PDB file of C-alpha atoms and ligand atoms in Angstrom:
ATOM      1  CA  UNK T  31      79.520  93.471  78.022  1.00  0.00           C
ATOM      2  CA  UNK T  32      78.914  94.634  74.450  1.00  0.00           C
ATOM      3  CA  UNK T  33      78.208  92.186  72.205  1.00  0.00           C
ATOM      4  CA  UNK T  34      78.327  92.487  67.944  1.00  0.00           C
ATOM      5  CA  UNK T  35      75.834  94.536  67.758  1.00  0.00           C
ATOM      6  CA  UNK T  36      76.444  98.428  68.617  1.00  0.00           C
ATOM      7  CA  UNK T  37      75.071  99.855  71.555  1.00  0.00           C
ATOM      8  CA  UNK T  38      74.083 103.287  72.051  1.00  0.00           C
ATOM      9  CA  UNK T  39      74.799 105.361  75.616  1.00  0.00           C
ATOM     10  CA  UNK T  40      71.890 108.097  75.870  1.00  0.00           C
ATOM     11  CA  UNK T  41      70.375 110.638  77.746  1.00  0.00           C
ATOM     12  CA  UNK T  42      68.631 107.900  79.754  1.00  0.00           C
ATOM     13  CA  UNK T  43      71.754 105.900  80.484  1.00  0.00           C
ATOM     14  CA  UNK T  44      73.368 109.345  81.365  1.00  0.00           C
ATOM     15  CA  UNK T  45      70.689 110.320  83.814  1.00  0.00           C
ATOM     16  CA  UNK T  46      71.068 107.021  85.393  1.00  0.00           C
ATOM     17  CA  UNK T  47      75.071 107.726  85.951  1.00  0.00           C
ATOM     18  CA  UNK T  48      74.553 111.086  87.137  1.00  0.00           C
ATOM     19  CA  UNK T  49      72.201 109.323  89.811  1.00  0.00           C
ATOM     20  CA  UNK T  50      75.364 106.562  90.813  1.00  0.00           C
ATOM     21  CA  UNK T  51      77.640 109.412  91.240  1.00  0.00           C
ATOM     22  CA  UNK T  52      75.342 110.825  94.028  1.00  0.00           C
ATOM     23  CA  UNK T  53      75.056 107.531  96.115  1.00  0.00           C
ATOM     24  CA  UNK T  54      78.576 107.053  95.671  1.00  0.00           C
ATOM     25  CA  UNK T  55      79.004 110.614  97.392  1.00  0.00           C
ATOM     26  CA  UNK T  56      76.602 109.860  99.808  1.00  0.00           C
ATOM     27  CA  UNK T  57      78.498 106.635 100.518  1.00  0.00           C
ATOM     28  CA  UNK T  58      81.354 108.834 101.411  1.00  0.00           C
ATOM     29  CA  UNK T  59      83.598 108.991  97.779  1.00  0.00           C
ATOM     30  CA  UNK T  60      84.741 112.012  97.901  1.00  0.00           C
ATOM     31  CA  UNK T  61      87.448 111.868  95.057  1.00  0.00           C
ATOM     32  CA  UNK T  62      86.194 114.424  92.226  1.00  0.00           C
ATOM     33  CA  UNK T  63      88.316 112.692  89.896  1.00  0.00           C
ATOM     34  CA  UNK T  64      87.127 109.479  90.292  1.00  0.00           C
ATOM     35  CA  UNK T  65      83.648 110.520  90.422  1.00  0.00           C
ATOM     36  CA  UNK T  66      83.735 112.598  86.805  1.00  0.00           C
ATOM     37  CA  UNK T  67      85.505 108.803  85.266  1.00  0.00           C
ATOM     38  CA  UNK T  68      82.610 106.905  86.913  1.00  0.00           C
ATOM     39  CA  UNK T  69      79.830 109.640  85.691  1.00  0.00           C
ATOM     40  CA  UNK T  70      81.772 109.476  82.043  1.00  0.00           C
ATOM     41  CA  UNK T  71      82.233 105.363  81.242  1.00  0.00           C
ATOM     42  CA  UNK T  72      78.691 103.849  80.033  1.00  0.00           C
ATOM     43  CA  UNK T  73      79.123 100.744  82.825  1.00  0.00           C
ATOM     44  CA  UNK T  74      76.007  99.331  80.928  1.00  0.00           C
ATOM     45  CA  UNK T  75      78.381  97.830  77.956  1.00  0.00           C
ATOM     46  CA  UNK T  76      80.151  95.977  80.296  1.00  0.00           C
ATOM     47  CA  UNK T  77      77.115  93.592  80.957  1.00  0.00           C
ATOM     48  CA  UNK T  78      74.965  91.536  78.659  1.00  0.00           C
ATOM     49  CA  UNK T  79      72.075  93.365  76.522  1.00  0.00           C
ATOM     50  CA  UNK T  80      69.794  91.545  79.625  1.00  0.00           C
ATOM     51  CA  UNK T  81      70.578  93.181  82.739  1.00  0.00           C
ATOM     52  CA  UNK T  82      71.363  96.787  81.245  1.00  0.00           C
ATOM     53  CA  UNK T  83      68.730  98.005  83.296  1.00  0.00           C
ATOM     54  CA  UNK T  84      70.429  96.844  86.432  1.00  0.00           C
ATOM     55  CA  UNK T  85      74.013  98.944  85.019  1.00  0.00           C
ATOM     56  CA  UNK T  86      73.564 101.688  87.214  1.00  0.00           C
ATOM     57  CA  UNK T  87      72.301 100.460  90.367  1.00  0.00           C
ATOM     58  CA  UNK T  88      75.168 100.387  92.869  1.00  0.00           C
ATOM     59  CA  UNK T  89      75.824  96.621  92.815  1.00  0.00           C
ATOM     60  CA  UNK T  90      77.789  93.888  91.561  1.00  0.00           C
ATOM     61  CA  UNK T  91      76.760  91.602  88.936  1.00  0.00           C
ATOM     62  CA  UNK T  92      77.779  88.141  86.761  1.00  0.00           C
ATOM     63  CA  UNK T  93      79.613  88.390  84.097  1.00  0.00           C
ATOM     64  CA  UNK T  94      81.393  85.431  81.921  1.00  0.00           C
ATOM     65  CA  UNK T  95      82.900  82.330  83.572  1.00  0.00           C
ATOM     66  CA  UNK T  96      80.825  82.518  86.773  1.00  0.00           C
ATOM     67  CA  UNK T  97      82.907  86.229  87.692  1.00  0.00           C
ATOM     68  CA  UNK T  98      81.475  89.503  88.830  1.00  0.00           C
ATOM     69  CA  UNK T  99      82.081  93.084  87.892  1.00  0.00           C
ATOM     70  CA  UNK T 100      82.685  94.880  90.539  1.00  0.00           C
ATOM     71  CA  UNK T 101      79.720  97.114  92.817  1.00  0.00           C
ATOM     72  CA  UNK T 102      80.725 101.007  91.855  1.00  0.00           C
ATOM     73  CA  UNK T 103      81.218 101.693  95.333  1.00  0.00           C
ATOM     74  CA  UNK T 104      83.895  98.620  95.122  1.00  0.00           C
ATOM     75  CA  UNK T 105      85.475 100.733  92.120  1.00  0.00           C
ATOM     76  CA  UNK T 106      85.508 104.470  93.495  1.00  0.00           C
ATOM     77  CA  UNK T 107      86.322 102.958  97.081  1.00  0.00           C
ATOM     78  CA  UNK T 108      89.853 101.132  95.756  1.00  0.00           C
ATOM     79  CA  UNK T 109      90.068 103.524  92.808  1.00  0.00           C
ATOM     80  CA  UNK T 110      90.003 106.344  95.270  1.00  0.00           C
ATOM     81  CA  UNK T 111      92.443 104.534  97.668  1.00  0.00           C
ATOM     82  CA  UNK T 112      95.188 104.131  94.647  1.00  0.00           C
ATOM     83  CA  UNK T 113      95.615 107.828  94.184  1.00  0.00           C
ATOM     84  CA  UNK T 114      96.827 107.543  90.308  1.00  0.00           C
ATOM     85  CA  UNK T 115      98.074 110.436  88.765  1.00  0.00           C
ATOM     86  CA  UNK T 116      98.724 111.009  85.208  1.00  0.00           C
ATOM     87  CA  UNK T 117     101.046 108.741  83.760  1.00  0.00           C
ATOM     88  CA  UNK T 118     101.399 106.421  86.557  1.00  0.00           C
ATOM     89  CA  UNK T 119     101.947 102.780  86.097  1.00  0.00           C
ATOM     90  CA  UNK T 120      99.258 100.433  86.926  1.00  0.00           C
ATOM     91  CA  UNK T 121      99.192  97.021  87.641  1.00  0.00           C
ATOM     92  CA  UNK T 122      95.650  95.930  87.916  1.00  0.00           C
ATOM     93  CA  UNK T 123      95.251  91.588  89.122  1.00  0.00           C
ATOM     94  CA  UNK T 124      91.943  90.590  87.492  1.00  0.00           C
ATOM     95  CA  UNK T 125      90.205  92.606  84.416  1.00  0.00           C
ATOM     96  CA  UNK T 126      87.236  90.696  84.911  1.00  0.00           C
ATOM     97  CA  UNK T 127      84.553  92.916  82.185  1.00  0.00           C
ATOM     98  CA  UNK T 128      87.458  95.331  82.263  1.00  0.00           C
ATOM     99  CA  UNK T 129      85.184  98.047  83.563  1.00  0.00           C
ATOM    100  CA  UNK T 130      87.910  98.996  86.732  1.00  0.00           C
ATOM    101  CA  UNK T 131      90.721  98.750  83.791  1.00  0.00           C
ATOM    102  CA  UNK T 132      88.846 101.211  81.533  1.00  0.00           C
ATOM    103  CA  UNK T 133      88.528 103.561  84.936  1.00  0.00           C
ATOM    104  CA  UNK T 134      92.181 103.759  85.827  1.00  0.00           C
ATOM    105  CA  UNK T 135      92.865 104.257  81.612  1.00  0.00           C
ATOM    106  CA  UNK T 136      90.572 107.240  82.276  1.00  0.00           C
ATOM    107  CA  UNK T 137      92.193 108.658  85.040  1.00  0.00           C
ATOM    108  CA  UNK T 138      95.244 108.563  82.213  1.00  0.00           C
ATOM    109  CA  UNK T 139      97.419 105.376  83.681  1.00  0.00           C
ATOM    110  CA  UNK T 140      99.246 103.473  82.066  1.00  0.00           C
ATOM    111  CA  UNK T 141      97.193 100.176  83.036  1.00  0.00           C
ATOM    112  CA  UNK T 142      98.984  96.337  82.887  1.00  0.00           C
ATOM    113  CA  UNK T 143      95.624  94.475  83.736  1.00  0.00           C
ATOM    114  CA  UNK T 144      96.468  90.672  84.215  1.00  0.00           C
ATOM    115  CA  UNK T 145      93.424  87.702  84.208  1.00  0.00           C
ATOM    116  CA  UNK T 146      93.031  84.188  84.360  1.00  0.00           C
ATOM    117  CA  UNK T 147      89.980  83.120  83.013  1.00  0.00           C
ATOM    118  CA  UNK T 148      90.869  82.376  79.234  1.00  0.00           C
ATOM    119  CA  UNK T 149      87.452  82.698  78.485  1.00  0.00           C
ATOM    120  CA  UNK T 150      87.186  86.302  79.731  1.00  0.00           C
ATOM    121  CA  UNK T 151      90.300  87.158  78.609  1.00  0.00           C
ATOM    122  CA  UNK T 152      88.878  86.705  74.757  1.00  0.00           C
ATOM    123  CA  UNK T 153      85.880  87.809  75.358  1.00  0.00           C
ATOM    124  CA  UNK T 154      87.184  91.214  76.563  1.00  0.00           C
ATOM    125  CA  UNK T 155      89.556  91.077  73.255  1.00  0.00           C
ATOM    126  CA  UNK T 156      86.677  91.355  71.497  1.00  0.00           C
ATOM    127  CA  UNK T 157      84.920  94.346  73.334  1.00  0.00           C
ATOM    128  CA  UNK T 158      85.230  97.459  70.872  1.00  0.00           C
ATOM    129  CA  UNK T 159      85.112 100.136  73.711  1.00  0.00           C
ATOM    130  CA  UNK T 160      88.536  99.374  74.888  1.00  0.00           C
ATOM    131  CA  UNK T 161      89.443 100.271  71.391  1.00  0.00           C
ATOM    132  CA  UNK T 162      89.156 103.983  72.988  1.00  0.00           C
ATOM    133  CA  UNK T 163      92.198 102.976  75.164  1.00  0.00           C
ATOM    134  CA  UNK T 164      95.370 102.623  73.921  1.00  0.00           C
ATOM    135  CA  UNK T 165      97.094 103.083  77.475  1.00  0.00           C
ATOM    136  CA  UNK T 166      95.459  99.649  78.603  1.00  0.00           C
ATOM    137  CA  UNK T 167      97.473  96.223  77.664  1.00  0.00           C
ATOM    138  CA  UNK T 168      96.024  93.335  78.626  1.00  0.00           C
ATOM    139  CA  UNK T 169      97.423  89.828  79.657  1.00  0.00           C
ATOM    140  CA  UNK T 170      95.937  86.439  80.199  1.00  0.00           C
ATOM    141  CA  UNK T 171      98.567  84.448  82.975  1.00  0.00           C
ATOM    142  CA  UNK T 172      98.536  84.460  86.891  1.00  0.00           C
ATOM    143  CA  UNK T 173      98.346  87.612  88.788  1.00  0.00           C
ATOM    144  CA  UNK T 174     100.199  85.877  91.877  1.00  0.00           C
ATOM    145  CA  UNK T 175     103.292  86.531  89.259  1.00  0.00           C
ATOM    146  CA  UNK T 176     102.603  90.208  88.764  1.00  0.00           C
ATOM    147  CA  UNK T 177     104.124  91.216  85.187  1.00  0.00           C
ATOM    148  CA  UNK T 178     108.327  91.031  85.982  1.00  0.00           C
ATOM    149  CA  UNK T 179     109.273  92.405  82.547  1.00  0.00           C
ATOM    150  CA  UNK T 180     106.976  95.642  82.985  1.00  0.00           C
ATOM    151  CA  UNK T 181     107.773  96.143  86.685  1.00  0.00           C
ATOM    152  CA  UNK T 182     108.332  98.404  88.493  1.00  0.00           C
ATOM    153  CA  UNK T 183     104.700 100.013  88.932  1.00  0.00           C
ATOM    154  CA  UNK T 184     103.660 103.313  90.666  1.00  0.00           C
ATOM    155  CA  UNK T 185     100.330 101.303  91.582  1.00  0.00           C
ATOM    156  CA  UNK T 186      99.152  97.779  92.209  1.00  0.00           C
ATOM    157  CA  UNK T 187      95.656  97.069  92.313  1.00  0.00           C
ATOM    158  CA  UNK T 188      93.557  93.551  92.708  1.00  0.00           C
ATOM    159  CA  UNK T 189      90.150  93.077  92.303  1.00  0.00           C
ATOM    160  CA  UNK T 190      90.108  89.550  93.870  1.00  0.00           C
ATOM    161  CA  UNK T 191      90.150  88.228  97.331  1.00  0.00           C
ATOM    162  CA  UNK T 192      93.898  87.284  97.954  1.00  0.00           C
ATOM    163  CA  UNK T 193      94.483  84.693 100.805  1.00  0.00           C
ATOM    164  CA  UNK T 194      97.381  86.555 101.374  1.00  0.00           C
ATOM    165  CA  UNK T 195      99.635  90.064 100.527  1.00  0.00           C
ATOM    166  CA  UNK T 196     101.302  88.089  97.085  1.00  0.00           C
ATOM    167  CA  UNK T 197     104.683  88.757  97.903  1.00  0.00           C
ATOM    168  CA  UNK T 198     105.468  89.250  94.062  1.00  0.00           C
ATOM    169  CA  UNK T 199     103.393  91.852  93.297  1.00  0.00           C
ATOM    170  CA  UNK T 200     104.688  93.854  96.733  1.00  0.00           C
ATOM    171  CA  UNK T 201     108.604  93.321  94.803  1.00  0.00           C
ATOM    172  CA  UNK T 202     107.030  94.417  91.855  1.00  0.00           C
ATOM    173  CA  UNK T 203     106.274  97.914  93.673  1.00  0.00           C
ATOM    174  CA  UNK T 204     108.150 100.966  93.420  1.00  0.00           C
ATOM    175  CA  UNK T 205     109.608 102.567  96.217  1.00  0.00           C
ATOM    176  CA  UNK T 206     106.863 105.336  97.122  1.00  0.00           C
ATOM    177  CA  UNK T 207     104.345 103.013  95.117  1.00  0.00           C
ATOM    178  CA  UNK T 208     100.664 101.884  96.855  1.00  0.00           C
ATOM    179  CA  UNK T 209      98.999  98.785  96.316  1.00  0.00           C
ATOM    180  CA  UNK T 210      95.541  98.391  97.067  1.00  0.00           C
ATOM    181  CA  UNK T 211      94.096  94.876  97.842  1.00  0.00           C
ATOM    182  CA  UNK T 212      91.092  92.679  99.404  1.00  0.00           C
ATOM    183  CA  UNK T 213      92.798  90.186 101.810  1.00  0.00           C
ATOM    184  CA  UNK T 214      91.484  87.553 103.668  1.00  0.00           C
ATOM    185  CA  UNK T 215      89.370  84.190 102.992  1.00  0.00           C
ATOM    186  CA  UNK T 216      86.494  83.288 101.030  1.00  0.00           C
ATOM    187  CA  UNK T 217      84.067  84.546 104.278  1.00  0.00           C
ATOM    188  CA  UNK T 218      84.967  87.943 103.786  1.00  0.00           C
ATOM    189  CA  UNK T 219      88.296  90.060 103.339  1.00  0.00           C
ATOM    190  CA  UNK T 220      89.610  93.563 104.930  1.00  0.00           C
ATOM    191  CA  UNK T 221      90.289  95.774 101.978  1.00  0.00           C
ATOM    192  CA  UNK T 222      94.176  97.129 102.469  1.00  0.00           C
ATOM    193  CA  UNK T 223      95.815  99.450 101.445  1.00  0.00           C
ATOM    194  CA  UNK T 224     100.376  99.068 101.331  1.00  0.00           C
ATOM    195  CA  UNK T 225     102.674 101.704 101.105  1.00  0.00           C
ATOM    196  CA  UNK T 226     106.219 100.831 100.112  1.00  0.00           C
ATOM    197  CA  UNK T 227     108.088 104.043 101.222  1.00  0.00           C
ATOM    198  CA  UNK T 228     111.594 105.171  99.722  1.00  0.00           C
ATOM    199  CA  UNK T 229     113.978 102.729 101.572  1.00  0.00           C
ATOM    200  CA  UNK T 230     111.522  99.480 101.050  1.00  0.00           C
ATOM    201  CA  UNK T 231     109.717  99.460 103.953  1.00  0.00           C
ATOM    202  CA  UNK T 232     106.017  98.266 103.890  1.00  0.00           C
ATOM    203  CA  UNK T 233     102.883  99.786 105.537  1.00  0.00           C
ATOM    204  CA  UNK T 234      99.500  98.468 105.859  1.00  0.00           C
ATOM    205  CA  UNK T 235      96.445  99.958 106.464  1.00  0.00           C
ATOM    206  CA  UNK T 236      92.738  98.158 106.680  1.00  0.00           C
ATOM    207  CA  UNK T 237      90.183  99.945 105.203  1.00  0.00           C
ATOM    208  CA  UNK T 238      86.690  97.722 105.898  1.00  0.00           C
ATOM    209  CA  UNK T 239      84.835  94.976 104.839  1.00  0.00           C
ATOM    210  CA  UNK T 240      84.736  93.769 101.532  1.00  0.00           C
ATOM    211  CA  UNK T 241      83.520  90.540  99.477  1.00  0.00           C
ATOM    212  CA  UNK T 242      85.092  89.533  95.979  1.00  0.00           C
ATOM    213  CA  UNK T 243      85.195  85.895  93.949  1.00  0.00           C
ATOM    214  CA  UNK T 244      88.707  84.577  95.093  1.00  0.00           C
ATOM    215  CA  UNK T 245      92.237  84.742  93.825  1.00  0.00           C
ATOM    216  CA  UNK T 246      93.329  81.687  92.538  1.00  0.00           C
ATOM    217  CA  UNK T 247      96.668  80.522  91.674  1.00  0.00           C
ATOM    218  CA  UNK T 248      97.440  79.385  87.800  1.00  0.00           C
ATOM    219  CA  UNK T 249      95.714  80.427  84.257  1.00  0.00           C
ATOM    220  CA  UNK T 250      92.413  78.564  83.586  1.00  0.00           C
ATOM    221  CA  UNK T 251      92.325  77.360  80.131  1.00  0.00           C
TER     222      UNK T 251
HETATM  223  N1  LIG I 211      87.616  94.324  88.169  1.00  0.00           N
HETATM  224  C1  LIG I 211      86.762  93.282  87.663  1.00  0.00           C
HETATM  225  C2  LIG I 211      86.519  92.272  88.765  1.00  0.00           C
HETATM  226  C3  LIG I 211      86.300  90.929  88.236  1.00  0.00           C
HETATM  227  S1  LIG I 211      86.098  89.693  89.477  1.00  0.00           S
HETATM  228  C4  LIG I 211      85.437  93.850  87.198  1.00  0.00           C
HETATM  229  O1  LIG I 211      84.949  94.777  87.844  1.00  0.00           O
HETATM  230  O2  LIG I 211      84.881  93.355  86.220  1.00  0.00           O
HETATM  231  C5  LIG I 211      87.777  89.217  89.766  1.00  0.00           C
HETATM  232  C6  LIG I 211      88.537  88.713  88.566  1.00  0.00           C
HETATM  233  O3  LIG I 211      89.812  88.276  89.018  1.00  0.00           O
HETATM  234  C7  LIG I 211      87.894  87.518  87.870  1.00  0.00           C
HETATM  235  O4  LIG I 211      87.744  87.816  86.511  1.00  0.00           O
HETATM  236  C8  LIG I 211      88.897  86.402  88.103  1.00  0.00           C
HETATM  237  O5  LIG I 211      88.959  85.464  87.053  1.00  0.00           O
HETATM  238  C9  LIG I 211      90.184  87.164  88.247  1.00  0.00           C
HETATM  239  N2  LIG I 211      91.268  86.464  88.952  1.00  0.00           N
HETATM  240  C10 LIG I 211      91.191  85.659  90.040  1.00  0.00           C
HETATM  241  N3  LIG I 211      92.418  85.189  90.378  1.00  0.00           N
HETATM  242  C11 LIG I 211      93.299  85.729  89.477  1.00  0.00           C
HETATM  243  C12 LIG I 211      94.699  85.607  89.279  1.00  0.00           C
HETATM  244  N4  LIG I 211      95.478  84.849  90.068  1.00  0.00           N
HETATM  245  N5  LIG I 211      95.267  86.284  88.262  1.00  0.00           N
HETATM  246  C13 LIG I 211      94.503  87.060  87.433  1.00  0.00           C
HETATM  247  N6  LIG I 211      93.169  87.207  87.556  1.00  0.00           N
HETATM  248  C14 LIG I 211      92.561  86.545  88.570  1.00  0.00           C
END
């Protein structure tokens, strides 16, 4: 993540991205959008001056409070599985570095990102490159409560393993809405994808494999 100090984003670090996008494609993204967001946002501000030179491999890494950012595959794969459109509403359960927030405000949403970790939370306050987003708000509080007074949203997406669908955020849905979320325990999850079509009803798909730091219930001062 960027600290005081400004960092620069050159031809080098571009390179690198341009090099991500392909194994992503080769891992089978094939969402041009998301692709072109993932090639544009410099993923190497979102860690510490230290491991830059791990930013563009195609893996996750620690950030603050003993949390990962996301692997880019992890992005592009759920990213991909949202769909968001212009304009949609996006409720996004743990912003983490915010790099997954700053690629659904680049794919123009209107992102609600929700996390825990008060530590992270102000430490992302202070990150200048969300500055470039004014479509991304930002709450510290319990994502197993989803955001009631913003509701409903087009799109629900969590980036931590749930032990269960959180029947909140589902409510919190609109009709025709998808919500995108890693479900299972702390040995591994199925990543799933819920529809909620015009007259309520719920759909679930599983879409593979996936590993992320739990969801846990309550803020952490
Ligand atoms: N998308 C982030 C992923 C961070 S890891 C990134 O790529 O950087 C998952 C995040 O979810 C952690 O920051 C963790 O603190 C947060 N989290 C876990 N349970 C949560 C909850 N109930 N509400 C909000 N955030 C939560």
């Amino acid at each position: 993540m960027q600290q005081s100090k400004p960092r620069e984003d050159n031809y080098r670090h571009k390179g690198l991205r341009k090099q991500l996008v392909e194994t992503l494609r080769k891992k089978g993204i094939t969402d041009e959008m998301v692709l072109a967001v993932i090639e544009r946002i410099p993923r190497h501000l979102f860690l510490d001056t230290a491991f830059e030179q791990y930013a563009y491999e195609d893996r996750a890494f620690h950030i603050l409070a003993n949390q990962t950012i996301s692997q880019p595959f992890t992005v592009a794969f759920q990213t991909q599985l949202l769909n968001v459109k212009k304009f949609d509403k996006v409720l996004e359960i743990g912003t983490g570095s915010a790099y997954q927030t700053c690629v659904l405000a680049e794919l123009c949403a209107s992102v609600y990102s929700i996390e825990r970790q008060r530590e992270l939370y102000e430490f992302v306050s202070k990150f200048s490159f969300l500055q470039n987003y004014p479509n991304i708000k930002r709450f510290y509080g319990d994502g197993f409560q989803g955001l009631s007074t913003f509701a409903p949203f087009d799109k629900i997406i969590v980036t931590a393993a749930a032990p269960l669908i959180p029947p909140k955020l589902i409510e919190q849905l609109k009709p025709g809405g998808v919500a995108v979320m890693p479900v299972g325990s702390d040995m591994g999850q199925k990543m799933l994808r819920i529809t909620k079509d015009q007259s309520g009803v719920i759909f679930k798909e599983e879409l593979g494999d996936f590993m992320f730091v739990p969801m846990l219930t309550g803020k952490n001062k």
